[in-house]
C-alpha positions as YAML, in Angstrom:
chain: A
units: angstrom
residues:
- id: 1
  name: GLU
  ca: [-1.85, -15.78, 7.79]
- id: 2
  name: ALA
  ca: [-0.36, -15.61, 4.30]
- id: 3
  name: THR
  ca: [-2.05, -18.81, 3.20]
- id: 4
  name: GLN
  ca: [-5.32, -17.63, 4.74]
- id: 5
  name: MET
  ca: [-5.11, -14.45, 2.65]
- id: 6
  name: GLY
  ca: [-4.14, -16.60, -0.32]
- id: 7
  name: ARG
  ca: [-7.51, -18.34, -0.11]
- id: 8
  name: ASP
  ca: [-9.38, -15.03, -0.23]
- id: 9
  name: THR
  ca: [-9.89, -14.08, -3.87]
- id: 10
  name: THR
  ca: [-12.13, -11.08, -3.26]
- id: 11
  name: ASP
  ca: [-11.32, -8.00, -5.30]
- id: 12
  name: GLY
  ca: [-11.23, -4.23, -4.82]
- id: 13
  name: PRO
  ca: [-9.78, -1.03, -6.29]
- id: 14
  name: LEU
  ca: [-5.98, -1.06, -6.19]
- id: 15
  name: ALA
  ca: [-4.06, 1.63, -4.32]
- id: 16
  name: MET
  ca: [-0.64, 2.86, -5.47]
- id: 17
  name: VAL
  ca: [1.15, 0.50, -3.09]
- id: 18
  name: ASP
  ca: [-0.84, -2.47, -4.48]
- id: 19
  name: ARG
  ca: [0.15, -1.52, -8.02]
- id: 20
  name: TRP
  ca: [3.76, -1.27, -6.84]
- id: 21
  name: MET
  ca: [3.74, -4.80, -5.42]
- id: 22
  name: LEU
  ca: [2.16, -6.30, -8.53]
- id: 23
  name: SER
  ca: [4.65, -4.40, -10.70]
- id: 24
  name: ARG
  ca: [7.57, -5.73, -8.66]
- id: 25
  name: LEU
  ca: [6.07, -9.21, -8.98]
- id: 26
  name: GLN
  ca: [6.33, -8.95, -12.78]
- id: 27
  name: GLU
  ca: [10.04, -8.13, -12.51]
- id: 28
  name: HIS
  ca: [10.64, -11.16, -10.33]
- id: 29
  name: ILE
  ca: [8.67, -13.45, -12.65]
- id: 30
  name: LYS
  ca: [10.75, -12.19, -15.58]
- id: 31
  name: THR
  ca: [14.05, -12.68, -13.73]
- id: 32
  name: VAL
  ca: [13.19, -16.16, -12.45]
- id: 33
  name: THR
  ca: [11.87, -17.32, -15.82]
- id: 34
  name: GLU
  ca: [15.00, -16.16, -17.65]
- id: 35
  name: ALA
  ca: [17.24, -17.75, -15.00]
- id: 36
  name: MET
  ca: [15.43, -21.09, -15.16]
- id: 37
  name: ASP
  ca: [15.56, -21.08, -18.97]
- id: 38
  name: ARG
  ca: [19.34, -20.75, -18.66]
- id: 39
  name: LEU
  ca: [19.51, -23.36, -15.86]
- id: 40
  name: MET
  ca: [20.74, -20.70, -13.41]
- id: 41
  name: VAL
  ca: [18.85, -22.29, -10.53]
- id: 42
  name: ARG
  ca: [20.62, -20.43, -7.72]
- id: 43
  name: ARG
  ca: [19.79, -17.06, -9.26]
- id: 44
  name: ALA
  ca: [16.19, -18.15, -9.81]
- id: 45
  name: VAL
  ca: [15.75, -19.21, -6.18]
- id: 46
  name: HIS
  ca: [17.44, -16.03, -4.92]
- id: 47
  name: SER
  ca: [14.92, -13.88, -6.81]
- id: 48
  name: ALA
  ca: [11.83, -16.07, -6.21]
- id: 49
  name: LEU
  ca: [12.48, -16.60, -2.52]
- id: 50
  name: TYR
  ca: [14.63, -13.82, -1.09]
- id: 51
  name: LEU
  ca: [14.21, -10.78, -3.35]
- id: 52
  name: LEU
  ca: [10.48, -11.26, -3.87]
- id: 53
  name: ASP
  ca: [10.08, -11.80, -0.13]
- id: 54
  name: GLN
  ca: [11.91, -8.51, 0.59]
- id: 55
  name: ASP
  ca: [9.41, -6.65, -1.55]
- id: 56
  name: PHE
  ca: [6.51, -8.59, -0.03]
- id: 57
  name: GLN
  ca: [7.65, -7.85, 3.54]
- id: 58
  name: TRP
  ca: [7.82, -4.14, 2.67]
- id: 59
  name: TYR
  ca: [4.31, -4.37, 1.25]
- id: 60
  name: LEU
  ca: [3.09, -6.01, 4.48]
- id: 61
  name: ARG
  ca: [4.60, -3.16, 6.50]
- id: 62
  name: ARG
  ca: [2.88, -0.62, 4.27]
- id: 63
  name: VAL
  ca: [-0.58, -2.19, 4.57]
- id: 64
  name: ALA
  ca: [-0.27, -3.36, 8.18]
- id: 65
  name: GLU
  ca: [-3.26, -1.36, 9.41]
- id: 66
  name: GLU
  ca: [-5.23, -1.44, 6.15]
- id: 67
  name: LYS
  ca: [-5.65, -5.11, 5.36]
- id: 68
  name: GLU
  ca: [-8.63, -5.60, 7.68]
- id: 69
  name: THR
  ca: [-10.49, -2.40, 6.80]
- id: 70
  name: PRO
  ca: [-13.60, -2.88, 4.61]
- id: 71
  name: GLU
  ca: [-12.42, -0.51, 1.87]
- id: 72
  name: ARG
  ca: [-8.96, -2.11, 1.53]
- id: 73
  name: LYS
  ca: [-9.46, -5.74, 2.53]
- id: 74
  name: GLY
  ca: [-10.38, -6.94, -0.96]
- id: 75
  name: ALA
  ca: [-7.50, -5.28, -2.78]
- id: 76
  name: VAL
  ca: [-4.91, -6.42, -0.24]
- id: 77
  name: ALA
  ca: [-6.25, -9.98, -0.43]
- id: 78
  name: LYS
  ca: [-5.96, -9.85, -4.22]
- id: 79
  name: VAL
  ca: [-2.30, -8.84, -3.99]
- id: 80
  name: PHE
  ca: [-1.59, -11.52, -1.34]
- id: 81
  name: ASN
  ca: [-3.22, -14.09, -3.58]
- id: 82
  name: GLU
  ca: [-1.29, -13.16, -6.72]
- id: 83
  name: VAL
  ca: [2.10, -12.92, -5.02]
- id: 84
  name: LEU
  ca: [1.79, -16.19, -3.11]
- id: 85
  name: ASP
  ca: [0.35, -18.01, -6.12]
- id: 86
  name: ALA
  ca: [3.25, -16.94, -8.36]
- id: 87
  name: GLN
  ca: [5.90, -17.54, -5.69]
- id: 88
  name: VAL
  ca: [4.73, -21.09, -4.95]
- id: 89
  name: ARG
  ca: [4.62, -21.95, -8.67]
- id: 90
  name: MET
  ca: [8.16, -20.63, -9.20]
- id: 91
  name: LEU
  ca: [9.59, -22.49, -6.19]
- id: 92
  name: ALA
  ca: [7.82, -25.79, -6.93]
- id: 93
  name: PRO
  ca: [10.64, -27.24, -9.09]
- id: 94
  name: VAL
  ca: [13.11, -26.66, -6.24]
- id: 95
  name: THR
  ca: [11.04, -27.46, -3.14]
- id: 96
  name: PRO
  ca: [8.17, -29.59, -4.46]
- id: 97
  name: HIS
  ca: [6.97, -31.12, -1.16]
- id: 98
  name: ILE
  ca: [6.73, -27.84, 0.75]
- id: 99
  name: CYS
  ca: [5.08, -26.14, -2.21]
- id: 100
  name: GLU
  ca: [2.50, -28.92, -2.51]
- id: 101
  name: GLU
  ca: [1.59, -28.37, 1.16]
- id: 102
  name: VAL
  ca: [1.32, -24.60, 0.74]
- id: 103
  name: TRP
  ca: [-0.66, -25.07, -2.48]
- id: 104
  name: GLU
  ca: [-3.18, -27.21, -0.62]
- id: 105
  name: MET
  ca: [-3.33, -24.74, 2.30]
- id: 106
  name: MET
  ca: [-4.14, -22.01, -0.21]
- id: 107
  name: GLY
  ca: [-7.15, -24.03, -1.31]
- id: 108
  name: ARG
  ca: [-5.85, -24.78, -4.80]
- id: 109
  name: SER
  ca: [-7.05, -27.87, -6.64]
- id: 110
  name: GLY
  ca: [-4.77, -30.37, -8.32]
- id: 111
  name: LEU
  ca: [-1.02, -30.74, -7.87]
- id: 112
  name: ILE
  ca: [1.37, -27.78, -7.95]
- id: 113
  name: SER
  ca: [3.70, -29.91, -10.10]
- id: 114
  name: LEU
  ca: [1.05, -29.84, -12.84]
- id: 115
  name: ALA
  ca: [0.23, -26.14, -12.49]
- id: 116
  name: SER
  ca: [1.31, -23.71, -15.21]
- id: 117
  name: TRP
  ca: [4.32, -21.42, -14.81]
- id: 118
  name: PRO
  ca: [3.45, -17.78, -13.99]
- id: 119
  name: THR
  ca: [3.56, -15.45, -16.99]
- id: 120
  name: TYR
  ca: [5.34, -12.10, -17.10]
- id: 121
  name: ASP
  ca: [2.88, -9.35, -18.03]
- id: 122
  name: GLU
  ca: [4.59, -6.16, -19.20]
- id: 123
  name: ALA
  ca: [1.26, -4.31, -19.12]
- id: 124
  name: ARG
  ca: [1.26, -4.62, -15.34]
- id: 125
  name: VAL
  ca: [4.68, -3.02, -14.92]
- id: 126
  name: ASP
  ca: [3.88, 0.33, -13.31]
- id: 127
  name: VAL
  ca: [6.80, 2.76, -13.40]
- id: 128
  name: GLU
  ca: [4.77, 5.50, -11.72]
- id: 129
  name: ALA
  ca: [3.92, 3.27, -8.76]
- id: 130
  name: GLU
  ca: [7.53, 2.11, -8.46]
- id: 131
  name: GLU
  ca: [8.87, 5.67, -8.45]
- id: 132
  name: ASN
  ca: [6.28, 6.73, -5.86]
- id: 133
  name: GLU
  ca: [7.17, 3.82, -3.60]
- id: 134
  name: ALA
  ca: [10.89, 4.51, -4.05]
- id: 135
  name: LEU
  ca: [10.19, 8.04, -2.81]
- id: 136
  name: ILE
  ca: [8.45, 6.73, 0.32]
- id: 137
  name: LYS
  ca: [11.31, 4.32, 1.02]
- id: 138
  name: SER
  ca: [13.99, 6.97, 0.62]
- id: 139
  name: VAL
  ca: [12.11, 9.51, 2.77]
- id: 140
  name: LEU
  ca: [11.73, 6.95, 5.57]
- id: 141
  name: GLU
  ca: [15.41, 6.03, 5.33]
- id: 142
  name: ASP
  ca: [16.52, 9.69, 5.35]
- id: 143
  name: THR
  ca: [14.30, 10.41, 8.36]
- id: 144
  name: LEU
  ca: [15.65, 7.44, 10.30]
- id: 145
  name: ASN
  ca: [19.20, 8.56, 9.52]
- id: 146
  name: ILE
  ca: [18.43, 12.04, 10.87]
- id: 147
  name: VAL
  ca: [16.87, 10.60, 14.02]
- id: 148
  name: LYS
  ca: [19.88, 8.35, 14.53]
- id: 149
  name: ALA
  ca: [22.40, 11.15, 13.90]
- id: 150
  name: THR
  ca: [20.69, 13.63, 16.23]
- id: 151
  name: GLY
  ca: [19.84, 11.11, 18.93]
- id: 152
  name: ILE
  ca: [16.51, 12.80, 19.65]
- id: 153
  name: THR
  ca: [13.17, 11.10, 20.17]
- id: 154
  name: PRO
  ca: [10.96, 12.71, 17.52]
- id: 155
  name: LYS
  ca: [7.57, 14.11, 18.43]
- id: 156
  name: ARG
  ca: [6.81, 15.84, 15.14]
- id: 157
  name: ILE
  ca: [8.29, 15.31, 11.68]
- id: 158
  name: ASN
  ca: [7.82, 17.84, 8.90]
- id: 159
  name: TYR
  ca: [8.30, 17.10, 5.20]
- id: 160
  name: TYR
  ca: [8.61, 19.85, 2.60]
- id: 161
  name: VAL
  ca: [8.16, 18.93, -1.08]
- id: 162
  name: ALA
  ca: [9.87, 20.77, -3.92]
- id: 163
  name: ALA
  ca: [8.21, 23.72, -5.65]
- id: 164
  name: PRO
  ca: [6.83, 23.20, -9.20]
- id: 165
  name: TRP
  ca: [9.58, 25.35, -10.76]
- id: 166
  name: LYS
  ca: [12.22, 22.99, -9.38]
- id: 167
  name: TRP
  ca: [10.52, 20.13, -11.21]
- id: 168
  name: LYS
  ca: [10.74, 22.12, -14.46]
- id: 169
  name: VAL
  ca: [14.48, 22.57, -13.96]
- id: 170
  name: TYR
  ca: [15.02, 18.97, -12.85]
- id: 171
  name: LEU
  ca: [13.13, 17.33, -15.72]
- id: 172
  name: GLU
  ca: [14.73, 19.61, -18.32]
- id: 173
  name: ALA
  ca: [18.15, 18.66, -16.99]
- id: 174
  name: LEU
  ca: [17.19, 14.98, -17.06]
- id: 175
  name: GLU
  ca: [16.01, 15.17, -20.65]
- id: 176
  name: LYS
  ca: [19.17, 16.92, -21.82]
- id: 177
  name: SER
  ca: [21.38, 14.41, -20.02]
- id: 178
  name: ILE
  ca: [19.96, 11.39, -21.88]
- id: 179
  name: SER
  ca: [21.96, 11.97, -25.07]
- id: 180
  name: THR
  ca: [24.90, 13.97, -23.75]
- id: 181
  name: ARG
  ca: [26.49, 15.35, -20.61]
- id: 182
  name: VAL
  ca: [24.41, 18.35, -19.57]
- id: 183
  name: THR
  ca: [26.22, 21.59, -18.77]
- id: 184
  name: LEU
  ca: [24.88, 24.41, -16.62]
- id: 185
  name: SER
  ca: [25.31, 27.04, -19.37]
- id: 186
  name: VAL
  ca: [23.34, 25.09, -22.00]
- id: 187
  name: LEU
  ca: [20.67, 24.11, -19.47]
- id: 188
  name: MET
  ca: [20.12, 27.70, -18.29]
- id: 189
  name: LYS
  ca: [20.04, 29.02, -21.85]
- id: 190
  name: ASP
  ca: [16.99, 26.87, -22.56]
- id: 191
  name: LEU
  ca: [15.40, 27.35, -19.13]
- id: 192
  name: MET
  ca: [15.49, 31.13, -19.50]
- id: 193
  name: LYS
  ca: [13.06, 30.81, -22.43]
- id: 194
  name: ASP
  ca: [10.44, 30.10, -19.77]
- id: 195
  name: PRO
  ca: [9.12, 33.48, -18.56]
- id: 196
  name: ASP
  ca: [8.30, 32.14, -15.09]
- id: 197
  name: LEU
  ca: [11.83, 30.81, -14.61]
- id: 198
  name: LYS
  ca: [13.33, 33.99, -16.06]
- id: 199
  name: LYS
  ca: [11.70, 35.95, -13.22]
- id: 200
  name: ILE
  ca: [13.66, 33.85, -10.70]
- id: 201
  name: ALA
  ca: [16.81, 33.45, -12.79]
- id: 202
  name: GLU
  ca: [19.23, 33.78, -9.89]
- id: 203
  name: ILE
  ca: [17.72, 31.11, -7.64]
- id: 204
  name: ALA
  ca: [16.93, 28.87, -10.62]
- id: 205
  name: THR
  ca: [20.58, 29.01, -11.68]
- id: 206
  name: LYS
  ca: [21.71, 28.21, -8.15]
- id: 207
  name: PHE
  ca: [19.38, 25.21, -7.96]
- id: 208
  name: ALA
  ca: [20.39, 23.97, -11.42]
- id: 209
  name: GLY
  ca: [24.04, 24.13, -10.37]
- id: 210
  name: GLN
  ca: [23.24, 21.90, -7.40]
- id: 211
  name: ILE
  ca: [21.69, 19.12, -9.47]
- id: 212
  name: VAL
  ca: [23.72, 19.03, -12.71]
- id: 213
  name: ASP
  ca: [26.54, 16.79, -11.49]
- id: 214
  name: GLU
  ca: [24.14, 14.43, -9.75]
- id: 215
  name: ILE
  ca: [22.02, 14.04, -12.89]
- id: 216
  name: ASN
  ca: [25.07, 13.49, -15.11]
- id: 217
  name: GLN
  ca: [26.13, 10.61, -12.85]
- id: 218
  name: MET
  ca: [22.66, 9.03, -12.72]
- id: 219
  name: PRO
  ca: [22.29, 5.69, -14.58]
- id: 220
  name: ASN
  ca: [20.42, 6.03, -17.87]
- id: 221
  name: ASP
  ca: [17.74, 3.50, -16.89]
- id: 222
  name: LYS
  ca: [16.90, 5.59, -13.82]
- id: 223
  name: LYS
  ca: [16.77, 8.75, -15.94]
- id: 224
  name: GLY
  ca: [14.42, 7.02, -18.35]
- id: 225
  name: ARG
  ca: [12.09, 5.88, -15.57]
- id: 226
  name: GLN
  ca: [11.94, 9.34, -14.03]
- id: 227
  name: LEU
  ca: [11.29, 10.98, -17.39]
- id: 228
  name: GLN
  ca: [8.55, 8.44, -18.11]
- id: 229
  name: THR
  ca: [6.96, 9.26, -14.74]
- id: 230
  name: GLY
  ca: [7.27, 13.04, -15.13]
- id: 231
  name: VAL
  ca: [6.29, 15.27, -12.23]
- id: 232
  name: VAL
  ca: [5.56, 13.24, -9.11]
- id: 233
  name: ASP
  ca: [2.85, 14.63, -6.87]
- id: 234
  name: GLU
  ca: [5.08, 14.26, -3.84]
- id: 235
  name: SER
  ca: [2.65, 16.08, -1.59]
- id: 236
  name: GLN
  ca: [-0.12, 13.56, -2.30]
- id: 237
  name: THR
  ca: [2.25, 10.58, -2.13]
- id: 238
  name: LEU
  ca: [3.63, 11.56, 1.27]
- id: 239
  name: ARG
  ca: [0.25, 12.55, 2.70]
- id: 240
  name: GLU
  ca: [-1.23, 9.20, 1.72]
- id: 241
  name: ALA
  ca: [1.69, 7.53, 3.52]
- id: 242
  name: GLU
  ca: [1.53, 9.69, 6.67]
- id: 243
  name: GLY
  ca: [-0.14, 6.91, 8.66]
- id: 244
  name: PHE
  ca: [2.66, 4.53, 7.67]
- id: 245
  name: PHE
  ca: [5.34, 7.09, 8.60]
- id: 246
  name: GLU
  ca: [3.69, 7.70, 11.96]
- id: 247
  name: ARG
  ca: [3.66, 3.97, 12.76]
- id: 248
  name: GLU
  ca: [7.28, 3.56, 11.72]
- id: 249
  name: LEU
  ca: [8.58, 6.71, 13.42]
- id: 250
  name: ASN
  ca: [6.20, 6.93, 16.39]
- id: 251
  name: ALA
  ca: [5.67, 10.66, 15.82]
- id: 252
  name: GLU
  ca: [3.19, 13.04, 14.22]
- id: 253
  name: VAL
  ca: [3.92, 13.63, 10.55]
- id: 254
  name: PHE
  ca: [3.05, 16.69, 8.46]
- id: 255
  name: THR
  ca: [3.62, 17.37, 4.77]
- id: 256
  name: TYR
  ca: [3.94, 20.87, 3.30]
- id: 257
  name: GLN
  ca: [4.53, 22.47, -0.07]
- id: 258
  name: GLU
  ca: [7.85, 24.31, -0.18]
- id: 259
  name: GLU
  ca: [6.16, 27.60, -1.12]
- id: 260
  name: ASP
  ca: [3.15, 27.28, 1.18]
- id: 261
  name: PRO
  ca: [3.10, 30.51, 3.23]
- id: 262
  name: GLN
  ca: [1.21, 28.72, 6.01]
- id: 263
  name: ARG
  ca: [3.77, 25.95, 6.43]
- id: 264
  name: HIS
  ca: [5.30, 25.18, 9.81]
- id: 265
  name: ASP
  ca: [9.00, 25.75, 9.16]
- id: 266
  name: PRO
  ca: [10.80, 27.26, 12.17]
- id: 267
  name: LYS
  ca: [14.28, 26.30, 10.90]
- id: 268
  name: LYS
  ca: [13.70, 27.41, 7.27]
- id: 269
  name: ARG
  ca: [14.30, 23.94, 5.85]
- id: 270
  name: ALA
  ca: [11.72, 24.09, 3.04]
- id: 271
  name: GLY
  ca: [14.14, 25.75, 0.62]
- id: 272
  name: LEU
  ca: [16.34, 22.63, 0.72]
- id: 273
  name: ALA
  ca: [13.64, 20.51, -0.97]
- id: 274
  name: ARG
  ca: [14.49, 18.88, -4.29]
- id: 275
  name: PRO
  ca: [12.49, 16.61, -6.59]
- id: 276
  name: TYR
  ca: [12.60, 13.07, -5.16]
- id: 277
  name: ARG
  ca: [14.28, 14.47, -2.05]
- id: 278
  name: PRO
  ca: [11.89, 16.37, 0.23]
- id: 279
  name: ALA
  ca: [13.42, 18.51, 2.96]
- id: 280
  name: ILE
  ca: [12.97, 17.15, 6.48]
- id: 281
  name: TYR
  ca: [12.73, 18.83, 9.87]
- id: 282
  name: VAL
  ca: [12.52, 16.62, 12.95]
- id: 283
  name: GLU
  ca: [11.29, 18.07, 16.25]
...
């Protein structure tokens, strides 16, 4: 099936998950190229074969019911084509005979041994798409952990995404923590300059106290990526992935804003929502 998709070079508008896969592909091309330049063949093969395949298998799970639909078929085929093309080129020096066969099955002309090496394209690195997909992965993992811990068979799963004011607090804490260790007193002093946050000073202080240590311990590269991304529209990200969640969890899935007065929240879980960590209630 992969080689069949690899022959289809039709195009289409890219969804967030497509941009994520192509962004991850750039990282693997960069890693493999640097490893090969340094004659670190084992590391190159590990990234080109195993790590790239892990990302590709996740992508296949995400688009499992989309790849044959008219509106998505072209874009998914484009991603298949680019990933397989790059992977075969990178593995050709190590497994030339197999790669020649796959190259021919993909409908490529000439020999793979004479094909050019794939080129890393920094412009195609998409931090926003990677952060959005990381959110979907972590939410699925957290949900599965809850289901496993409770031992119940879920019928309905409710996600509650953090209120906008929590994003203000979170991003301010992130920014302050880049150059120095952020303290609650300094953070709140600046946050209280915001009239909206000043109105909810008590709960804002409580929330800030919950995230300060976690942010101080976060690696700087992760802080930089999250600051570059800014506020993530978690509600839209999760709603667009509801079909995927329902397939994976075999239950109905609903996404709510933390402060939505119409939300279904019988156990009052919404208040536990944090940026990048939606609250979850499994029924």
